Short mmCIF file of C-alpha atoms and ligand atoms in Angstrom, two decimals:
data_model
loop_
_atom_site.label_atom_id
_atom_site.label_comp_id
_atom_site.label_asym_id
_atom_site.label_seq_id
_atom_site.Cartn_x
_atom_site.Cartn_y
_atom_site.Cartn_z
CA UNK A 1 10.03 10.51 -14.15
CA UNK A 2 11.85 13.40 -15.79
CA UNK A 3 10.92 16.11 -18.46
CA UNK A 4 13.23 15.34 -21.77
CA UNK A 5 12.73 17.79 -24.42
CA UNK A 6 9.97 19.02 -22.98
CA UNK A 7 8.41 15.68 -22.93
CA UNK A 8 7.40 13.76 -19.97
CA UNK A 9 9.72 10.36 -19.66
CA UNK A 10 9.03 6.83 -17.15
CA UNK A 11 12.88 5.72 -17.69
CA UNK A 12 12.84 5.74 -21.58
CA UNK A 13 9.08 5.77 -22.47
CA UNK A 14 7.48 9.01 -23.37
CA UNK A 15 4.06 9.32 -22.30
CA UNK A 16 2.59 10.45 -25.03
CA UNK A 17 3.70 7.52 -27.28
CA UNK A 18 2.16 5.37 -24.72
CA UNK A 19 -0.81 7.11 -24.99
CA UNK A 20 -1.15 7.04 -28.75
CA UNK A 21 -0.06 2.88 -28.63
CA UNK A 22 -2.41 1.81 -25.48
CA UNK A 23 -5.12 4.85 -25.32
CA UNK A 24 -5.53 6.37 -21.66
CA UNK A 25 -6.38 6.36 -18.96
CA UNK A 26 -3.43 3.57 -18.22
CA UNK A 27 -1.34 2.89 -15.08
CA UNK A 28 2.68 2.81 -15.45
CA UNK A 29 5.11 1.95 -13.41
CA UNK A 30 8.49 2.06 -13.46
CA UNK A 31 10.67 -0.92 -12.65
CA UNK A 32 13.95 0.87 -11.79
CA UNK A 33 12.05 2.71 -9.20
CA UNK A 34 10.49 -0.08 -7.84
CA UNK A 35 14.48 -1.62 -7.28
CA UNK A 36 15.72 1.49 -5.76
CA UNK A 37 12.56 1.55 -2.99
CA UNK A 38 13.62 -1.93 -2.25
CA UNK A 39 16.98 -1.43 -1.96
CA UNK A 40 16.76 1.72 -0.19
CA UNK A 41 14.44 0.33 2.35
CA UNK A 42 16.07 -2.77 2.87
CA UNK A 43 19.84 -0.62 3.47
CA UNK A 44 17.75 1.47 6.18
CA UNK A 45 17.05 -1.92 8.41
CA UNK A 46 20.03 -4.06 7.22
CA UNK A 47 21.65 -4.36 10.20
CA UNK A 48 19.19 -6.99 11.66
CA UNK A 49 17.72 -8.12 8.82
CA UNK A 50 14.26 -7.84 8.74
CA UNK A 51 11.71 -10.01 6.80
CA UNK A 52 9.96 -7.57 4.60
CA UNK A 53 6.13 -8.86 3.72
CA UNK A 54 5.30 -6.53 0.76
CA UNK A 55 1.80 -5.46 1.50
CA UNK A 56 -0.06 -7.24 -1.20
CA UNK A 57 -3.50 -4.96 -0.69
CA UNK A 58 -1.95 -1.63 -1.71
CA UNK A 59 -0.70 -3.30 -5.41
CA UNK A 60 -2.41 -6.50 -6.47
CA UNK A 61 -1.60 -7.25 -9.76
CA UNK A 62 0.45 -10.08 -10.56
CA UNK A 63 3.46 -9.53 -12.22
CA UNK A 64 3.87 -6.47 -9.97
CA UNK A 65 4.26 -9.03 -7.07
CA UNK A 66 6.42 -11.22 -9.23
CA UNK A 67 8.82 -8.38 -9.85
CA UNK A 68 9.13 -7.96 -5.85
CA UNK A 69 8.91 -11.29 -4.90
CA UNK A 70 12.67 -11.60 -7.43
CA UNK A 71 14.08 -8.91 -4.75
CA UNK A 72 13.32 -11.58 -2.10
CA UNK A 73 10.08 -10.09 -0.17
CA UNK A 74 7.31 -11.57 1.07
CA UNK A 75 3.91 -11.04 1.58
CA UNK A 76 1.36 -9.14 4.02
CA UNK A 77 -2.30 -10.49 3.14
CA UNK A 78 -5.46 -9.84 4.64
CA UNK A 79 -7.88 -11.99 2.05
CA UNK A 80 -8.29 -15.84 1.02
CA UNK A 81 -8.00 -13.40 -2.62
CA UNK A 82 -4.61 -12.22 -1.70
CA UNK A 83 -3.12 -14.81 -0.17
CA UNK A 84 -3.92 -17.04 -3.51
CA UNK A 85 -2.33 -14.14 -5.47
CA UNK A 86 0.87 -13.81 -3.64
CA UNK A 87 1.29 -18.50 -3.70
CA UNK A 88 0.91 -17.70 -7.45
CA UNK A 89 3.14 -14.94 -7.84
CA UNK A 90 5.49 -17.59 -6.25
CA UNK A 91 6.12 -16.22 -3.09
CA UNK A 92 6.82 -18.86 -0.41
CA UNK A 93 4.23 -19.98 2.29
CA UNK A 94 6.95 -19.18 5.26
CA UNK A 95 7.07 -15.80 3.98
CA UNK A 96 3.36 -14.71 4.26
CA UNK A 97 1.59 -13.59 7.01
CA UNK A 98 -1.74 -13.00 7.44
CA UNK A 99 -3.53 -9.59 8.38
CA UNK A 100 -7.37 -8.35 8.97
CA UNK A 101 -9.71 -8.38 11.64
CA UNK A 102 -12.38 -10.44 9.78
CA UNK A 103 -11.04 -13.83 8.89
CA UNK A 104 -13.99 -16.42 7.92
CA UNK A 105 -13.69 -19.85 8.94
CA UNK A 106 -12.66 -20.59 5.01
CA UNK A 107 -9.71 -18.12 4.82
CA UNK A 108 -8.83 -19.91 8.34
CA UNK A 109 -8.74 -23.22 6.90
CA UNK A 110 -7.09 -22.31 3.84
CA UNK A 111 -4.18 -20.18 5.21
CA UNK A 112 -3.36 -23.49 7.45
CA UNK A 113 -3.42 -25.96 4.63
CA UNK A 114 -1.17 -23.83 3.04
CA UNK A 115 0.99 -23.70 6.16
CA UNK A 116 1.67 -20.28 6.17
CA UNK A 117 4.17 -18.35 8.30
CA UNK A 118 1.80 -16.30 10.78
CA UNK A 119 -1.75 -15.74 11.25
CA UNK A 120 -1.73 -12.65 12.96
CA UNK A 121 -5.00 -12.69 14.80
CA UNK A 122 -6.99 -9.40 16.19
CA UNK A 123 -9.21 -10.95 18.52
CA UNK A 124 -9.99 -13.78 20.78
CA UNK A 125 -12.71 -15.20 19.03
CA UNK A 126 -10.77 -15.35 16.49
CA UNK A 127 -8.00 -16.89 18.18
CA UNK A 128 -10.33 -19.45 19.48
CA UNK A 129 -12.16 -20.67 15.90
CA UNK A 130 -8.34 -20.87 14.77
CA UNK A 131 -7.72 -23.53 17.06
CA UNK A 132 -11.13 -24.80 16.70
CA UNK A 133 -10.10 -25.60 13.09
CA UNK A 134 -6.23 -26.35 13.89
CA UNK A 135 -7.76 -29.01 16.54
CA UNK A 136 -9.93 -30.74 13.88
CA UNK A 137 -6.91 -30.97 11.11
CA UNK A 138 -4.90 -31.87 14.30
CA UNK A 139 -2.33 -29.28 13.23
CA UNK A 140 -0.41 -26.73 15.08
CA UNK A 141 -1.04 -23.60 13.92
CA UNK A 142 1.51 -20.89 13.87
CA UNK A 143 0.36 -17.40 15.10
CA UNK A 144 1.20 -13.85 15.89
CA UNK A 145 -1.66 -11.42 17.53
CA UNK A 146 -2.74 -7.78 17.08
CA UNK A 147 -1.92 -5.49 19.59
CA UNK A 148 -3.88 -1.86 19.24
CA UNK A 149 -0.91 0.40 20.96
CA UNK A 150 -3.26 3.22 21.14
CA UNK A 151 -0.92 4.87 19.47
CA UNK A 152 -1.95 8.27 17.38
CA UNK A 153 0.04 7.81 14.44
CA UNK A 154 -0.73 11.34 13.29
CA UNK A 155 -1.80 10.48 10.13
CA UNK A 156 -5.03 11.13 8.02
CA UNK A 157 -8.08 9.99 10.29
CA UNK A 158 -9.44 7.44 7.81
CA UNK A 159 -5.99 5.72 7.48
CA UNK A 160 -5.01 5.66 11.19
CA UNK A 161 -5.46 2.21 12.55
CA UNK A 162 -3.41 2.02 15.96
CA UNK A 163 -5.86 4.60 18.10
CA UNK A 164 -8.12 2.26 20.79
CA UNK A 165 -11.04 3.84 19.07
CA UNK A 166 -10.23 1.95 15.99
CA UNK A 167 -11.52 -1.55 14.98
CA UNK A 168 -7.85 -2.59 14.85
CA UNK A 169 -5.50 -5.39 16.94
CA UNK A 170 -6.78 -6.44 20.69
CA UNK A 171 -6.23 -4.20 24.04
CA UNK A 172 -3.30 -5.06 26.52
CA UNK A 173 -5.95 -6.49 28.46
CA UNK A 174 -7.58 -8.67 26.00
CA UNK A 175 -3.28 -8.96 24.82
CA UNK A 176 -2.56 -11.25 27.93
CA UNK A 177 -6.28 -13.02 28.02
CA UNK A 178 -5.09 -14.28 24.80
CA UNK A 179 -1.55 -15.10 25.42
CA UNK A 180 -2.88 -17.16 28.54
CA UNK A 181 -5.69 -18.79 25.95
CA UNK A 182 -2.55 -19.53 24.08
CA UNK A 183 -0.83 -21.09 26.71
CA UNK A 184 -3.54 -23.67 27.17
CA UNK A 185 -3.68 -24.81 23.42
CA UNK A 186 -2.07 -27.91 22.00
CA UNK A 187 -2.96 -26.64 18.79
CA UNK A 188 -1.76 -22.84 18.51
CA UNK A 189 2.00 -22.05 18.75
CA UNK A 190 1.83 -18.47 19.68
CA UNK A 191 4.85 -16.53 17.89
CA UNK A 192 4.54 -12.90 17.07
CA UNK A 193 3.10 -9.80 18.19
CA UNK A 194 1.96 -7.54 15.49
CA UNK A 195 1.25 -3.71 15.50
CA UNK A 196 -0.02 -1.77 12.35
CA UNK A 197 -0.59 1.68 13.42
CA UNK A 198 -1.63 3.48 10.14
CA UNK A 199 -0.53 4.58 6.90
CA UNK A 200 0.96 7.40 5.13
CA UNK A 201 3.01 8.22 8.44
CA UNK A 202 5.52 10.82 8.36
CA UNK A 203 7.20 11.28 11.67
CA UNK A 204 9.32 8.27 13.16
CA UNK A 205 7.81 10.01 17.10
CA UNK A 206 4.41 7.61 16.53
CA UNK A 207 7.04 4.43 15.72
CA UNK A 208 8.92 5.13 18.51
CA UNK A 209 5.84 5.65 21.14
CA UNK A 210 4.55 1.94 19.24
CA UNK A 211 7.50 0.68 20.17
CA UNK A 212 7.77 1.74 23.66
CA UNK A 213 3.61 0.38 23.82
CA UNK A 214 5.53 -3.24 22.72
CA UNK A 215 7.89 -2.89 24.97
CA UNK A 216 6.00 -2.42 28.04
CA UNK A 217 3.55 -5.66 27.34
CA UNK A 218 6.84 -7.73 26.42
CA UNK A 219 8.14 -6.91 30.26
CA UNK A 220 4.87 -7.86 31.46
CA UNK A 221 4.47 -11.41 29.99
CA UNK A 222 6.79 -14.14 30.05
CA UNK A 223 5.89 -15.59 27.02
CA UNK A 224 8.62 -15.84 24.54
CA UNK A 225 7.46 -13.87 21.17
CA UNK A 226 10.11 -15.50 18.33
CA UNK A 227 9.16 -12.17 16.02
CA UNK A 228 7.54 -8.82 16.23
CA UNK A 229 5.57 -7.51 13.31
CA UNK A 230 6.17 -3.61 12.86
CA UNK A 231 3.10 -3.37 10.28
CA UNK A 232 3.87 -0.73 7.30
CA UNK A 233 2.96 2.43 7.64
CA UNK A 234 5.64 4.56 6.34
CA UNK A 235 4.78 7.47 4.12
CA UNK A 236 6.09 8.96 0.98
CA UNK A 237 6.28 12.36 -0.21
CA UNK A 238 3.28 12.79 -2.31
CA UNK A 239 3.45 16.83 -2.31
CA UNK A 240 6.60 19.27 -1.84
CA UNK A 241 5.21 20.16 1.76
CA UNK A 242 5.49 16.31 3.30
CA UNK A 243 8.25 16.42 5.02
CA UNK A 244 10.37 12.98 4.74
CA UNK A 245 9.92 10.12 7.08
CA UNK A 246 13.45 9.70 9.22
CA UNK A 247 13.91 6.48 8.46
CA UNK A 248 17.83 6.53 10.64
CA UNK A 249 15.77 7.75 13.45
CA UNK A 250 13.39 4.53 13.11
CA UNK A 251 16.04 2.41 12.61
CA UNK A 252 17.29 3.42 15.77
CA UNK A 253 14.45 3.18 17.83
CA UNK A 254 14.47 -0.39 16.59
CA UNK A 255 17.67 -1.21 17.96
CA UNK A 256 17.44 0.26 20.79
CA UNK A 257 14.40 -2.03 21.17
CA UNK A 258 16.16 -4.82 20.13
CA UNK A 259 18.93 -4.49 22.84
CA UNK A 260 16.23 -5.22 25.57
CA UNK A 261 14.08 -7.96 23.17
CA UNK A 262 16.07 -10.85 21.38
CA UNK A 263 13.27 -11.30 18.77
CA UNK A 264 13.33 -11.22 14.87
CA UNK A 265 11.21 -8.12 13.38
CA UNK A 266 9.15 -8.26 10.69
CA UNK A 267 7.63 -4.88 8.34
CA UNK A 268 4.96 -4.61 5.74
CA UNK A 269 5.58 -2.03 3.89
CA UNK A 270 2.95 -1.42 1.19
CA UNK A 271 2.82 2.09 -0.08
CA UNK A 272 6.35 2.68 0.55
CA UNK A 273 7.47 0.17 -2.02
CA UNK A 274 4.89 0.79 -4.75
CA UNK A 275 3.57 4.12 -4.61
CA UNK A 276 6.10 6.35 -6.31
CA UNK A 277 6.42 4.07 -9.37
CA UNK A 278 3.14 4.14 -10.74
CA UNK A 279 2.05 6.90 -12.76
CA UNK A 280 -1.63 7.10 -14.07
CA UNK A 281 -1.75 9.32 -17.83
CA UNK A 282 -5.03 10.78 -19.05
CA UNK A 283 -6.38 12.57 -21.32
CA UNK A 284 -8.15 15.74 -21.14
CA UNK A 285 -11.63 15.21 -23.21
CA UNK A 286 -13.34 18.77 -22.49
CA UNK A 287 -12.90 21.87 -21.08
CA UNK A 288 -15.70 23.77 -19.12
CA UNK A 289 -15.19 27.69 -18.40
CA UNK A 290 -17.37 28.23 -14.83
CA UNK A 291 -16.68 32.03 -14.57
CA UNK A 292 -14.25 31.38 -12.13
CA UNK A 293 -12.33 28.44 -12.86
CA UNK A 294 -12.01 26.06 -15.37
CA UNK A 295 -13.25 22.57 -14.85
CA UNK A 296 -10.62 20.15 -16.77
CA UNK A 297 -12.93 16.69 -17.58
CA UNK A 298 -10.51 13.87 -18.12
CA UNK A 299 -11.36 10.48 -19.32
CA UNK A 300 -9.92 9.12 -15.84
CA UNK A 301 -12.83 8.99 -12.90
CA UNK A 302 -12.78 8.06 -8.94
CA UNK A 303 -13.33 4.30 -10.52
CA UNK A 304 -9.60 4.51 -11.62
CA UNK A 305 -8.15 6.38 -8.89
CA UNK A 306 -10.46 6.44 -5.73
CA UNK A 307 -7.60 8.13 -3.50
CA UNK A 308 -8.86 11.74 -3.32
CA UNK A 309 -12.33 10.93 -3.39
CA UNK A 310 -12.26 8.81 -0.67
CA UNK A 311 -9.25 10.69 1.29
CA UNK A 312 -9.13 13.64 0.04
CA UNK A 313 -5.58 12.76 -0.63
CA UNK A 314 -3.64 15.19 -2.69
CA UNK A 315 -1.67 13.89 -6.11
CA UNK A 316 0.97 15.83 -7.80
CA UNK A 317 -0.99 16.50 -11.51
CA UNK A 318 2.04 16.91 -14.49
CA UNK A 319 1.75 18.02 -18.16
CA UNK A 320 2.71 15.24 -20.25
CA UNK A 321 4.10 18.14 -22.74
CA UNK A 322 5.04 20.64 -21.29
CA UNK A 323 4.55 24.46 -22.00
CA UNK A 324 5.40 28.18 -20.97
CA UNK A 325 1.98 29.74 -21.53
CA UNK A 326 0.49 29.75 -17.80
CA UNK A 327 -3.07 29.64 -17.42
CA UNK A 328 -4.51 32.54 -15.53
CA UNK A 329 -7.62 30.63 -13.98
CA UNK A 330 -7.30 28.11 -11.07
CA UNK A 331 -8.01 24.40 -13.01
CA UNK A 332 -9.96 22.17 -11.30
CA UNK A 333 -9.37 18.08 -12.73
CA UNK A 334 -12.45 16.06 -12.26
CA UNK A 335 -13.55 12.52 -13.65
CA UNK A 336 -16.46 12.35 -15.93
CA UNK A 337 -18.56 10.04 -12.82
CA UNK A 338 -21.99 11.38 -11.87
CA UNK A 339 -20.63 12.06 -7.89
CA UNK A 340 -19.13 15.55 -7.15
CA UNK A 341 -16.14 13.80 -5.40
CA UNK A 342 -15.47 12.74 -8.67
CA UNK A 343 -12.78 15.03 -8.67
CA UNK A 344 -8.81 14.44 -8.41
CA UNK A 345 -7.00 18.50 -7.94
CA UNK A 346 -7.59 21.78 -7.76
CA UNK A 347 -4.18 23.95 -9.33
CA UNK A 348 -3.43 27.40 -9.76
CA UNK A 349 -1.05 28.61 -12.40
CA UNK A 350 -1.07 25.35 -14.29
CA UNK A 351 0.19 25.66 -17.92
CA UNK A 352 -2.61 26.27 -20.19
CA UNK A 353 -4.65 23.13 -21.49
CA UNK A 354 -6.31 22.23 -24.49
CA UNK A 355 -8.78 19.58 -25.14
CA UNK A 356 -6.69 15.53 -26.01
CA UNK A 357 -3.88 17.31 -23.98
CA UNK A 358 -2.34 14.35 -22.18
CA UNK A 359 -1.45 15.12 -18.26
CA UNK A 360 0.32 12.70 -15.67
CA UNK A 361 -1.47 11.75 -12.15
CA UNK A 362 2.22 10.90 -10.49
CA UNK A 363 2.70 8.25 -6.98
CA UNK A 364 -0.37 5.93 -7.85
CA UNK A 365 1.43 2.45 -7.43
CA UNK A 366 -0.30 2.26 -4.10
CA UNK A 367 -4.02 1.92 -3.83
CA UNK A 368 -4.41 3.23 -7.05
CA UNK A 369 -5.53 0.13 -9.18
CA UNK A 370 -5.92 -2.06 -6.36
CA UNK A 371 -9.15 0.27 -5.16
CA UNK A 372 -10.19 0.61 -8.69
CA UNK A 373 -14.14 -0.22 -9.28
CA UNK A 374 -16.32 -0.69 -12.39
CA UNK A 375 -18.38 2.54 -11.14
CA UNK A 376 -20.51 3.54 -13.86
CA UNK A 377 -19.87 0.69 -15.49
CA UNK A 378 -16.35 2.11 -16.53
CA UNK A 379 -14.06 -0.38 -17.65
CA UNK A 380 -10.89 -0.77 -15.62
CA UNK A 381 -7.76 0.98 -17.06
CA UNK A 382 -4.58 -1.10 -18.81
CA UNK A 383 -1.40 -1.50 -15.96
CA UNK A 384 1.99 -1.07 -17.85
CA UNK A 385 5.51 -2.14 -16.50
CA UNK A 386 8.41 -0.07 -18.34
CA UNK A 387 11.85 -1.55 -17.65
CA UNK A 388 14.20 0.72 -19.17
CA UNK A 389 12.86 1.01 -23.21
CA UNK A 390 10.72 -2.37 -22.88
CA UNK A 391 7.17 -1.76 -21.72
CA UNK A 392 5.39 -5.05 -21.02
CA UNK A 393 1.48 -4.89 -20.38
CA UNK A 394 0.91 -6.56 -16.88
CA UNK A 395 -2.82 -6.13 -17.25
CA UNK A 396 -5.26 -5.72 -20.23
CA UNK A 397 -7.60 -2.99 -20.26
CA UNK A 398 -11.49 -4.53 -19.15
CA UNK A 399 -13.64 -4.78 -21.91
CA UNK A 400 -17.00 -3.85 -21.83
CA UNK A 401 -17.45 -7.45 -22.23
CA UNK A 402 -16.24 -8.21 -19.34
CA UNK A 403 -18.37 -6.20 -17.19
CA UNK A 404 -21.77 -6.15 -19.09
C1 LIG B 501 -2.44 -1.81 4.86
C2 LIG B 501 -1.57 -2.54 5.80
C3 LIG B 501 -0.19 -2.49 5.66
C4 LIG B 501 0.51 -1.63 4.63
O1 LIG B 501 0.43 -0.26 4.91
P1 LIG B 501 1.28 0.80 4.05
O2 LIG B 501 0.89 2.10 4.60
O3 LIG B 501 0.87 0.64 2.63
O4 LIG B 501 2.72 0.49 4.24
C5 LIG B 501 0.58 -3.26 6.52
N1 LIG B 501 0.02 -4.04 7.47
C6 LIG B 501 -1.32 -4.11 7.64
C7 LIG B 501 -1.87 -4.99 8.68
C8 LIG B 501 -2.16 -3.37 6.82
O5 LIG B 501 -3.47 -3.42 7.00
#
């Protein structure tokens, strides 16, 4: 994304032509950006050549898992939903695995059929009705489980999943129960251990303690794990204060790992691949003077972009043409929902607005659309791809139609 005359560009699309052809609010993302996260993240771990299961919850449209399935990824899933999306998008059944702590007997049942690579189980009930329903298809079952490292992953509290206090992955106690359980069946063939500690992390000292966690349990079994699932996890920089995540460091905390554990490692990065390529444009519709700030109403809500009401996650907030003339009130940009956490950033010294100004909501490729709602009984917005000076609609925008 980069200012061009004053105008705001995604590769060779300005925004405000995109605006005038598809209305707002719409979701863009950029395709070249999409290729350079994949690149770059694969160059971080290519020296032992991970699998890399793009985390299909954080971006589940289609053709967006199309585009990433062509750079040779696979699939994290954690719904009988997802995993149908990502066998559609044409991803390959030994390169899913499958995530979440609530697995019904159906998603079970359907993940086997479809002989997938892992089901990466958090519990030993769960463990058990898999091989309940591997027994009765007299299959053998392929499976990784959850460990909970207890592992702070100093992250926001609502996205940190690796803490014993969370729902999250098994204790080591219930760990070995399991891998003995394992043991016993002719039905499971247990193969991975899997750790997802959170999301949005920013310091590579929580992936190294993880790692140290799966270490420890490794030296005390003697079961032979083929892979080890990192999880996903790592952040981007969504404001000018986040500092970067080090991937070198992680990479070498890895390998040092790996010198001790002949296994084959497996990430699912989500956030990390989408998130900086999707932009979401809007339109300011009116704007109301409260004495001490100004309340900017746009025509895009919590429905389209639930991140800051649910998080209170910050997003960088961009003219789409740009000005000198600074506003001398603080600008507050709500949604036009009837909630008071409809509201997306607070901004001093923003340019000044005007009512149909366009402005930019930028890093929204992950769990932006995917946590999209019809609150209100708002139709959801239109998702664009731009690849170079093509832009290809990936999703239409929900009629009322649709939803009434
Ligand atoms: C959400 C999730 C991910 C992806 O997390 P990101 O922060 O988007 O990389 C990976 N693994 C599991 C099990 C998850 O629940």
């Amino acid at each position: 994304m980069k200012y061009n005359n004053k105008k705001l560009f995604i590769e060779k699309i300005d925004l405000n032509k995109i605006a005038i052809k598809f209305k707002t609010p719409s979701y863009c993302y950029s395709h070249s950006k999409l290729k350079e996260n994949i690149f770059k993240f694969k160059k971080s771990f290519k020296s032992f050549n991970p699998l890399i299961c793009f985390a299909v919850k954080s971006n589940t449209n289609v053709n967006i898992i199309r585009e990433i399935k062509k750079f040779g990824l696979g699939a994290d899933v954690v719904s009988i939903g997802e995993l149908m999306l990502a066998l559609k998008a044409g991803i390959k059944p030994n390169k899913i695995v499958f995530s979440g702590v609530g697995k019904t007997s159906l998603e079970i049942s359907y993940a086997i059929e479809k002989k997938i690579l892992l089901i990466n189980a958090e519990s030993l009930s769960e463990i058990k009705e898999i091989n309940r329903i591997a027994k009765s298809k007299k299959k053998i079952v392929s499976v990784g489980i959850r460990l909970n490292p207890n592992t702070d992953a100093k992250t926001l509290k609502q996205i940190s999943t690796g803490k014993k206090e969370n729902k999250f992955g098994v204790n080591t106690n219930t760990f070995h129960k399991i891998v003995d359980y394992c043991k016993n069946s002719n039905n499971i063939n247990l193969k991975c251990l899997s750790v997802h500690i959170g999301s949005q992390i920013l310091d590579y000292k929580p992936y190294e303690k993880m790692l140290k966690a799966v270490s420890q349990i490794l030296n005390k079994t003697n079961h032979k794990f083929e892979f080890i699932d990192l999880g996903g996890g790592m952040g981007i920089k969504y404001s000018g204060e986040n500092k970067k995540l080090n991937y070198k460091k992680y990479n070498t905390a890895i390998l040092k790992f790996l010198r001790k554990h002949k296994v084959k490692i497996i990430f699912e990065p989500g956030r990390s691949i989408i998130g900086d390529t999707g932009t979401l444009i809007s339109k300011v519709i009116y704007i109301k003077d409260s004495g001490s700030k100004k309340f900017i109403i746009l025509d895009a809500a919590m429905n389209d972009l639930m991140r800051p009401a649910l998080y209170g996650a910050f997003h960088k907030t961009l003219p789409v043409t740009k000005s000198k003339k600074i506003s001398k009130k603080t600008y507050e940009f709500v949604g036009p929902i009837c909630e008071s956490t409809d509201r997306f950033v607070t901004l001093k010294n923003f340019q000044v607005l005007k009512e149909k100004d366009l402005i930019a909501i930028c890093d929204v490729g992950a769990y932006g659309m995917s946590l999209s709602s019809n609150y209100n009984l708002r139709p959801k917005p239109i998702e664009l791809l731009i690849k170079g000076s093509k832009i290809k609609v990936i999703r239409k925008r929900q009629k009322h139609k649709d939803i009434i």
